[in-house]
PDB file of C-alpha atoms in Angstrom:
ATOM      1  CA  UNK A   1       0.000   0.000   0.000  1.00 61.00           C
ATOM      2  CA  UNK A   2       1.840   3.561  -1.486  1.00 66.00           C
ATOM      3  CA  UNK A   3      -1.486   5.325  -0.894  1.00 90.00           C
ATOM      4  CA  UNK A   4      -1.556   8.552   1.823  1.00 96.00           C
ATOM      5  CA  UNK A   5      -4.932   9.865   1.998  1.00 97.00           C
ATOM      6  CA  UNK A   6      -6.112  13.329   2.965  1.00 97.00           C
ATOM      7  CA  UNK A   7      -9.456  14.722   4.298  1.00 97.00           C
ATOM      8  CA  UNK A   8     -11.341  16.322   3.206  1.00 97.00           C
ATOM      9  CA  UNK A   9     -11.093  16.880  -0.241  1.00 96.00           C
ATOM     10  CA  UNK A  10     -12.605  20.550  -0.191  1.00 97.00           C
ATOM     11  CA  UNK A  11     -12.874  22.975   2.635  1.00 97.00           C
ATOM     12  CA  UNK A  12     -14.451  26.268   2.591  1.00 96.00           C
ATOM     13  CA  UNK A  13     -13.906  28.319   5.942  1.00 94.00           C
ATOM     14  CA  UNK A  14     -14.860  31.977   7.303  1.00 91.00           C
ATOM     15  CA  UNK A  15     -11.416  33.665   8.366  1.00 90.00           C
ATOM     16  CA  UNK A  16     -12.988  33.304  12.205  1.00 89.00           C
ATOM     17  CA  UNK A  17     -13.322  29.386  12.249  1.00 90.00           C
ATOM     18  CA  UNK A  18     -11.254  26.692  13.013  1.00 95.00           C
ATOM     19  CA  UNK A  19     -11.056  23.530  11.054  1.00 96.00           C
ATOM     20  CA  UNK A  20      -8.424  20.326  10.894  1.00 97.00           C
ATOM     21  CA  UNK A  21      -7.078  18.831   7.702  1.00 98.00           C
ATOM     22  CA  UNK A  22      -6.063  15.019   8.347  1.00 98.00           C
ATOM     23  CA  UNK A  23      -3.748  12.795   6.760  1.00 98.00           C
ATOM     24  CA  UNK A  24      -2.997   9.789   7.117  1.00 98.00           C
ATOM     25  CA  UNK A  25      -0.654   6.473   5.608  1.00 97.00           C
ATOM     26  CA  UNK A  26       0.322   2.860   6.603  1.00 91.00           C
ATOM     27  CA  UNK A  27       3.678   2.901   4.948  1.00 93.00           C
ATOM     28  CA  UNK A  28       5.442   2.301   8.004  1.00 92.00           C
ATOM     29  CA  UNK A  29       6.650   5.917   7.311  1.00 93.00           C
ATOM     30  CA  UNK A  30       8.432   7.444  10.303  1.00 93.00           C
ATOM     31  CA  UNK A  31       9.016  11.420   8.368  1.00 93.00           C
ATOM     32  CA  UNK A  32       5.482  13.291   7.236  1.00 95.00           C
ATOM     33  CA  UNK A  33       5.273  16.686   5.581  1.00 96.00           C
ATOM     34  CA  UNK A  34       2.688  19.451   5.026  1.00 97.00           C
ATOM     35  CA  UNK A  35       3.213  21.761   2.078  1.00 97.00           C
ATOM     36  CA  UNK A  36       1.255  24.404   0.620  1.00 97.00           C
ATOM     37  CA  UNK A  37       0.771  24.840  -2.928  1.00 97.00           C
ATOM     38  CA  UNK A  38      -0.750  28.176  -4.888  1.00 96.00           C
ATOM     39  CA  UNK A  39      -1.567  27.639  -8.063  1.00 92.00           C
ATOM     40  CA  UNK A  40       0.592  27.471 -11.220  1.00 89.00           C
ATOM     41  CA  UNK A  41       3.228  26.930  -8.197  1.00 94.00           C
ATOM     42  CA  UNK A  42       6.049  24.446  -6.601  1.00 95.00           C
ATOM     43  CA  UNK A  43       5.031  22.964  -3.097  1.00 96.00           C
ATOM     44  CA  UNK A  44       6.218  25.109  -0.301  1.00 95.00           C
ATOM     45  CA  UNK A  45       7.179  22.915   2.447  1.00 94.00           C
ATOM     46  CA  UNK A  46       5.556  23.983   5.779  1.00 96.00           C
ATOM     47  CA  UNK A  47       6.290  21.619   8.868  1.00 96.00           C
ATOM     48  CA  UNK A  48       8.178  17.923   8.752  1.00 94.00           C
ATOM     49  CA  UNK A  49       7.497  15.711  11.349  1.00 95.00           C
ATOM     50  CA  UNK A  50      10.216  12.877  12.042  1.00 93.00           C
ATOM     51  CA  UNK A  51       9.619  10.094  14.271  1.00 94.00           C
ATOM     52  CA  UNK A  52       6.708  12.159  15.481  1.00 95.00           C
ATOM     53  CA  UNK A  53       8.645  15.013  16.804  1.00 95.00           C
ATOM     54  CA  UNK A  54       8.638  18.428  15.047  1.00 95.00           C
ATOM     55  CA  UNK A  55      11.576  18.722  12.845  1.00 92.00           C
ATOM     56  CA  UNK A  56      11.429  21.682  10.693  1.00 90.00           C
ATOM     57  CA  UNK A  57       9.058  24.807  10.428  1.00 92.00           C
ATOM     58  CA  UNK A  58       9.205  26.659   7.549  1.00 92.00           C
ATOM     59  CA  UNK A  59       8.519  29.969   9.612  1.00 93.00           C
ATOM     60  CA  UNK A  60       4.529  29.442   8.910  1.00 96.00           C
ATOM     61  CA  UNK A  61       2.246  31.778  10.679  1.00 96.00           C
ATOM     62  CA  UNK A  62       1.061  30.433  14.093  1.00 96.00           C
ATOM     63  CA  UNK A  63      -2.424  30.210  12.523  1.00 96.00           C
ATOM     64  CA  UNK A  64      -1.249  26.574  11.168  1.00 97.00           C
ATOM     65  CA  UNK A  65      -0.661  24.300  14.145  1.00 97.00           C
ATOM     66  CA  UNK A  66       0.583  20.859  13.344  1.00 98.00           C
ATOM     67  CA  UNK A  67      -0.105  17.842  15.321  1.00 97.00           C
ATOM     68  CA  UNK A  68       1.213  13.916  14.850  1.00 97.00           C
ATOM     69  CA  UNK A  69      -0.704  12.096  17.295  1.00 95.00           C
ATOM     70  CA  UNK A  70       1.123   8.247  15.865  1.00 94.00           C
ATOM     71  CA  UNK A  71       3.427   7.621  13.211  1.00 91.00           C
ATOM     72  CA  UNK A  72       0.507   7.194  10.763  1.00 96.00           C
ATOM     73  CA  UNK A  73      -1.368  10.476  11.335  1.00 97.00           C
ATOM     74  CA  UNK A  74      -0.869  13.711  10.796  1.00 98.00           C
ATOM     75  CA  UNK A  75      -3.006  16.818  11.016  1.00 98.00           C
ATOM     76  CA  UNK A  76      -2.738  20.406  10.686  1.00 98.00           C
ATOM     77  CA  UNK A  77      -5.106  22.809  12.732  1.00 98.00           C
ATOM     78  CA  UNK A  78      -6.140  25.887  11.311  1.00 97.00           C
ATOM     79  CA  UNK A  79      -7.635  28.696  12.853  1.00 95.00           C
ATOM     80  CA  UNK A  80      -8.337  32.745  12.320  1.00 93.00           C
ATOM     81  CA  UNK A  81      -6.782  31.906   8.320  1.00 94.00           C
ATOM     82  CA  UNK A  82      -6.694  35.056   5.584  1.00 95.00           C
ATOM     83  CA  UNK A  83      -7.902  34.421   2.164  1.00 95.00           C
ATOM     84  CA  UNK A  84      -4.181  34.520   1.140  1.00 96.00           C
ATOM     85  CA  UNK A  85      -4.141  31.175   2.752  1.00 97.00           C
ATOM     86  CA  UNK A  86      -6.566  29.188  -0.003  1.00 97.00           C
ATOM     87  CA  UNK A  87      -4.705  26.837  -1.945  1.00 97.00           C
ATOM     88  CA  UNK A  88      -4.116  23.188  -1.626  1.00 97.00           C
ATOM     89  CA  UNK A  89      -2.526  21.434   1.184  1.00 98.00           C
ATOM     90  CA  UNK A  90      -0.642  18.451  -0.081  1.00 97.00           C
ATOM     91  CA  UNK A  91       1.027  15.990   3.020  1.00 97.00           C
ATOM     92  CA  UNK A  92       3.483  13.681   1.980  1.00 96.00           C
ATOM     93  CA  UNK A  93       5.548  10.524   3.823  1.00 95.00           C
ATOM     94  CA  UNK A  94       8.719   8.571   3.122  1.00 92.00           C
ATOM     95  CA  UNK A  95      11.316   7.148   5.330  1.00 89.00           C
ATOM     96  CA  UNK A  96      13.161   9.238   7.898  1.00 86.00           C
ATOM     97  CA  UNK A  97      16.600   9.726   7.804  1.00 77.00           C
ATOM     98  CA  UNK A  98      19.614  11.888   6.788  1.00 68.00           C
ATOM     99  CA  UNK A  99      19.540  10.133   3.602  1.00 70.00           C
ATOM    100  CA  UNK A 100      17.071  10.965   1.009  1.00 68.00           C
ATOM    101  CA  UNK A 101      14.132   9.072   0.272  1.00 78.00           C
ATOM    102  CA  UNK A 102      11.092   9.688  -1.659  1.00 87.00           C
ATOM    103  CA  UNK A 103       8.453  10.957  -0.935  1.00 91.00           C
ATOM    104  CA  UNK A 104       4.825   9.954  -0.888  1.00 93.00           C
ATOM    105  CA  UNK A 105       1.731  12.569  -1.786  1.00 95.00           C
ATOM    106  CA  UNK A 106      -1.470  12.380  -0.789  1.00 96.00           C
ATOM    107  CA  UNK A 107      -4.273  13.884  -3.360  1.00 95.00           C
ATOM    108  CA  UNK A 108      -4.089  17.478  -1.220  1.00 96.00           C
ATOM    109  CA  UNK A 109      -7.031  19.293   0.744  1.00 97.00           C
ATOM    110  CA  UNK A 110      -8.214  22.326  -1.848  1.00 97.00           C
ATOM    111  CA  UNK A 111      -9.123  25.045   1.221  1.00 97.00           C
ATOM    112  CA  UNK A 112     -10.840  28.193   0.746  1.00 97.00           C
ATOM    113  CA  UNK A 113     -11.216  30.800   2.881  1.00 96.00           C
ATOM    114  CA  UNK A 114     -13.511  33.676   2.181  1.00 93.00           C
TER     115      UNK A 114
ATOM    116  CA  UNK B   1      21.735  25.870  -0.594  1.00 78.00           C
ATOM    117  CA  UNK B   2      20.649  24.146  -3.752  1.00 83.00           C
ATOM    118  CA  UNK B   3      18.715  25.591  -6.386  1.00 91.00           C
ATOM    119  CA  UNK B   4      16.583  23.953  -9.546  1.00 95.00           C
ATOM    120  CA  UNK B   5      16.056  25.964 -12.435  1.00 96.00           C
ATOM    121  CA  UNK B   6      13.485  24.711 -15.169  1.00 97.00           C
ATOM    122  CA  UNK B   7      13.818  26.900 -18.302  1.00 91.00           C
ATOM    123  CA  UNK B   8      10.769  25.872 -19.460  1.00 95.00           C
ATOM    124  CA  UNK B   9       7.479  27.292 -18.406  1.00 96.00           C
ATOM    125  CA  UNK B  10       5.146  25.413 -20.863  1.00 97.00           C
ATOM    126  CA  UNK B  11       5.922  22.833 -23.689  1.00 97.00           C
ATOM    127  CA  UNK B  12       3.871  22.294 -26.186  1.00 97.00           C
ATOM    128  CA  UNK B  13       3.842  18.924 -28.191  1.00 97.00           C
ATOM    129  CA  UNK B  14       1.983  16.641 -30.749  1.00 97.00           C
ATOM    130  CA  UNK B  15       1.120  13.538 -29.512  1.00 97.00           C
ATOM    131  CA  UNK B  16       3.497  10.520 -30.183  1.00 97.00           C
ATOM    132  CA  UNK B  17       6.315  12.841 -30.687  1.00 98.00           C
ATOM    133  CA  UNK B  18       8.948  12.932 -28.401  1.00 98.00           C
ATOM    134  CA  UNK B  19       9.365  15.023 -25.916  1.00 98.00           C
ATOM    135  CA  UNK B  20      12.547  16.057 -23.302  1.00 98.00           C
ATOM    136  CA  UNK B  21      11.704  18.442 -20.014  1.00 98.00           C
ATOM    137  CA  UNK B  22      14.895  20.361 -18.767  1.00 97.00           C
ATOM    138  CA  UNK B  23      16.135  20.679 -15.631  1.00 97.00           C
ATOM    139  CA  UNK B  24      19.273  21.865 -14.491  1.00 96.00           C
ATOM    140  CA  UNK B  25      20.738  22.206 -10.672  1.00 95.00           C
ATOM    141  CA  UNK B  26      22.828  24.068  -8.591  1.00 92.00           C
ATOM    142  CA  UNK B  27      24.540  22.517  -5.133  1.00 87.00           C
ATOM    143  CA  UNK B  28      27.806  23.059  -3.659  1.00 83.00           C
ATOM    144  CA  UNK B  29      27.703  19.302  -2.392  1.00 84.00           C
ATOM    145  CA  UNK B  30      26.062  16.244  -4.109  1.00 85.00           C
ATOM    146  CA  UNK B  31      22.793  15.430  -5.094  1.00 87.00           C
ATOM    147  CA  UNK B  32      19.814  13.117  -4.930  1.00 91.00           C
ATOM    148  CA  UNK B  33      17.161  14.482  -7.902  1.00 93.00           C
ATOM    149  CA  UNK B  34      13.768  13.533  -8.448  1.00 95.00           C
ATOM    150  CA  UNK B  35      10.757  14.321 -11.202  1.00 97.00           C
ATOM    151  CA  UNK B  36       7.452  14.218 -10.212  1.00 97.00           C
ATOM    152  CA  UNK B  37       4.208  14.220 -11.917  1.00 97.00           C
ATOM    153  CA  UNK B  38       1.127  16.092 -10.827  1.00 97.00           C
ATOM    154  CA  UNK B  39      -1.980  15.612 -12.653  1.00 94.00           C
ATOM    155  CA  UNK B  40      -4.949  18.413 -13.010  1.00 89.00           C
ATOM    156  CA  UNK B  41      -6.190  18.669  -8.979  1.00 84.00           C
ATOM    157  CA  UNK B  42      -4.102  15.982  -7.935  1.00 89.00           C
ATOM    158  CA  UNK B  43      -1.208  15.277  -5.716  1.00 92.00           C
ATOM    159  CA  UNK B  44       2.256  14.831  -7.239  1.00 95.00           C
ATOM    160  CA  UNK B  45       3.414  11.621  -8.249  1.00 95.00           C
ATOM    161  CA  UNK B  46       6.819  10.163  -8.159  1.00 94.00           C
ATOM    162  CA  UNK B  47       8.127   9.328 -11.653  1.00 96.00           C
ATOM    163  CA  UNK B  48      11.442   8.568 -11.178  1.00 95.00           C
ATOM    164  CA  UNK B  49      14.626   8.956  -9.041  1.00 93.00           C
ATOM    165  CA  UNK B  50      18.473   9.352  -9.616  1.00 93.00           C
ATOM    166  CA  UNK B  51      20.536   8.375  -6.228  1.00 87.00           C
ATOM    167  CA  UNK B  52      23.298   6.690  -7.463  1.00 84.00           C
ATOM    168  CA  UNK B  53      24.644   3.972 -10.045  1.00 86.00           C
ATOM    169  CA  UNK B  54      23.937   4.547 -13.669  1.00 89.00           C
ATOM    170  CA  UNK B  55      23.220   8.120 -14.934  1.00 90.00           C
ATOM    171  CA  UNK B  56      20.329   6.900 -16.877  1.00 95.00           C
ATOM    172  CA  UNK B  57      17.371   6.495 -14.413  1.00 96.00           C
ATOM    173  CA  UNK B  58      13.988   4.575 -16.255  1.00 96.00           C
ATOM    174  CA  UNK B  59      11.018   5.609 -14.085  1.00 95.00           C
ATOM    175  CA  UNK B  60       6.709   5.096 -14.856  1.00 95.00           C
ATOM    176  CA  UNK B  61       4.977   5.362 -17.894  1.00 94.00           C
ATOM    177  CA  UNK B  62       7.844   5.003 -20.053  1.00 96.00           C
ATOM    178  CA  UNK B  63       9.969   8.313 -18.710  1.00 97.00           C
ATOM    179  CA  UNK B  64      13.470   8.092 -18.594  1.00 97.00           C
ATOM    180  CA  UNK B  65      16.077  10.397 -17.258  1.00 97.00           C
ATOM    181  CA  UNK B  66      19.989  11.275 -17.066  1.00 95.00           C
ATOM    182  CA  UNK B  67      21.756  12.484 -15.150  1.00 94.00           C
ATOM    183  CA  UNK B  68      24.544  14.640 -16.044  1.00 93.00           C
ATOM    184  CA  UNK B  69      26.979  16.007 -12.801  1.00 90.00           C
ATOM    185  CA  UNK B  70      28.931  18.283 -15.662  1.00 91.00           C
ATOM    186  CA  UNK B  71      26.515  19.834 -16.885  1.00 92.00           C
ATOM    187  CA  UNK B  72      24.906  19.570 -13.752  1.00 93.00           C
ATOM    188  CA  UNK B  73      21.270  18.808 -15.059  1.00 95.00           C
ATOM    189  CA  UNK B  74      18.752  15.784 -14.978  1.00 97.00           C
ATOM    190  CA  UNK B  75      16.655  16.616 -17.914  1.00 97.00           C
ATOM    191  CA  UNK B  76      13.378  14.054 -18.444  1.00 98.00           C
ATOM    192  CA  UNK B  77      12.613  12.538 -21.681  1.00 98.00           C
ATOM    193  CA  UNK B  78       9.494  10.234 -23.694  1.00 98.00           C
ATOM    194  CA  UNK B  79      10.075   8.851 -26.798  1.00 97.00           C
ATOM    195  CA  UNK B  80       6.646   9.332 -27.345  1.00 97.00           C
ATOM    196  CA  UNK B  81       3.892  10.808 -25.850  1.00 98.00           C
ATOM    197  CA  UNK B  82       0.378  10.413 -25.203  1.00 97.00           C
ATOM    198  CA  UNK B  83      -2.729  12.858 -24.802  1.00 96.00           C
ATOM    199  CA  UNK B  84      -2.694  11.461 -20.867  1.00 96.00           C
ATOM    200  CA  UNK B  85       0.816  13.132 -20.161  1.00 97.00           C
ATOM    201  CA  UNK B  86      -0.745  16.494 -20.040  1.00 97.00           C
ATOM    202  CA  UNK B  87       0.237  17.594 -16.430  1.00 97.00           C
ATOM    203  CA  UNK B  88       2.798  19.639 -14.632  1.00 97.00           C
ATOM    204  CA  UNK B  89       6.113  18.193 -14.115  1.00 98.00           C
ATOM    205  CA  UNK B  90       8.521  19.236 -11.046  1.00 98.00           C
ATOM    206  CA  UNK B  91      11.931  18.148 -10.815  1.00 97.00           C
ATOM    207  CA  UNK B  92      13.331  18.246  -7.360  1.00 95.00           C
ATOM    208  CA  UNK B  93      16.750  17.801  -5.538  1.00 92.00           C
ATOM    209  CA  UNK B  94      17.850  17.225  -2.430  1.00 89.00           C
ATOM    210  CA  UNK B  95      21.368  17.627  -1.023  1.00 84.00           C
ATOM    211  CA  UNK B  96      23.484  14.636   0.518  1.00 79.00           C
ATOM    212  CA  UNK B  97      23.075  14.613   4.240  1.00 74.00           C
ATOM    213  CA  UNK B  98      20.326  17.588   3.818  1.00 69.00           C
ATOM    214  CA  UNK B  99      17.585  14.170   5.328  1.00 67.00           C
ATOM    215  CA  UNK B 100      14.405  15.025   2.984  1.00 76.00           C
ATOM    216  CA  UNK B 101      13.758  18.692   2.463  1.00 85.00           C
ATOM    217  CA  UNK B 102      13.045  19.030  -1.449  1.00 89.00           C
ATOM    218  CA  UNK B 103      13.522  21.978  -3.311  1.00 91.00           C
ATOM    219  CA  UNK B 104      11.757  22.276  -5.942  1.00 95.00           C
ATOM    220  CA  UNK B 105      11.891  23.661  -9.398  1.00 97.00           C
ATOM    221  CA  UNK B 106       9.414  26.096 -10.710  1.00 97.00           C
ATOM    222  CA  UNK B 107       7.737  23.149 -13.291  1.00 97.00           C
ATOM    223  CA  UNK B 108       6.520  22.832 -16.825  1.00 98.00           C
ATOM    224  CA  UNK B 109       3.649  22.361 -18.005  1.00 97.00           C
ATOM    225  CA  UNK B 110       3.362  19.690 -20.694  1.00 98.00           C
ATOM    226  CA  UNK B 111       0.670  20.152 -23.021  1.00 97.00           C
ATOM    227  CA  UNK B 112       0.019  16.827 -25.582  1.00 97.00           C
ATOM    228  CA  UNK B 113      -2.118  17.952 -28.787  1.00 96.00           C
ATOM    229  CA  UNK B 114      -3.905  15.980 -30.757  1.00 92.00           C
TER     230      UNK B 114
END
């Protein structure tokens, strides 16, 4: 199984709610990203997660929280988001480590906020 | 740092004609590089890899790549392509030792006409 699944597909939120995106995979996977991606646009890596401890934030606004409650979830809380934050939130997995594996994509949350 | 530069912003191309995607690199230490596929509102895909061994890397749906350290690129090639390769394509590097933070390049979009 190479599959890492995100939910929900599509979120529309008001810049005053809060809301969780969830991913999840059963790779055995012990390093999990978030990235954001605008359109016509690379990823831009947010937060990495190895061995369930916070490795690297990208410097994102505290209005993304990230949480890994096990080594096969991940989730990322958002609360009090602009409309400069809609775009879609791709997570990815692979194997942790200083060298460099691939990575694994789920299909990415599209979120709005109006 | 590393940087990836793709020249190419859009390539246009008939189907079953060949087709080669450019990418080119910049590190002060080695290399791993990647290209990934991402399809219309979908995640990325991995197509294929170059870590070590032989230059020329064969990856999914007939893709190939080489590597090149002089010229310091790893440009992606068909020998034929098909109306279902239209999608962005991101080649990505990461540098020895740097564990799995991808940088990515600014990606082409392949467009396959009829």
């Amino acid at each position: 199984d190479t599959e890492v699944t995100q939910t929900p597909k599509h979120l529309v939120m008001g810049m005053t709610n809060k809301k969780s995106l969830k991913c999840e995979q059963h790779m055995g996977h012990r390093a999990m990203y978030w990235y954001k991606q605008k359109a016509k646009k690379p990823p831009e890596l947010m937060f990495v997660y190895s061995y369930e401890k916070l490795s690297i934030n990208e410097s994102v606004p505290s209005r993304f929280s990230p949480e890994c409650p096990n080594s096969s979830l991940l989730n990322l809380h958002l609360h009090a988001l602009q409309p400069e934050d809609s775009a879609l939130y791709l997570c990815a997995s692979s194997q942790a480590g200083t060298v460099a594996y691939e990575q694994y994509f789920g299909p990415g949350t599209r979120l709005t906020v109006t | 740092a590393q940087s990836v530069t793709q020249l190419d912003s859009q390539v246009p191309v008939f189907e079953e004609a060949p087709v080669e995607l450019r990418c080119n690199y910049s590190s002060s230490v080695s290399v791993y590089l990647f290209w990934y596929v991402q399809y219309p509102n979908q995640g990325l895909q991995l197509l294929l890899k170059y870590l070590s061994g032989s230059t020329l890397v064969k990856g999914i749906n007939g893709f190939e790549a080489e590597f090149n350290k002089s010229q310091t690129s790893f440009h992606l090639r068909k020998p034929s392509v098909h109306i279902s390769d239209t999608a962005e394509y991101f080649c990505a590097v990461v540098r020895l030792g740097g564990g799995n933070k991808l940088t990515f390049g600014t990606g082409t979009q392949l467009k396959v006409e009829l």
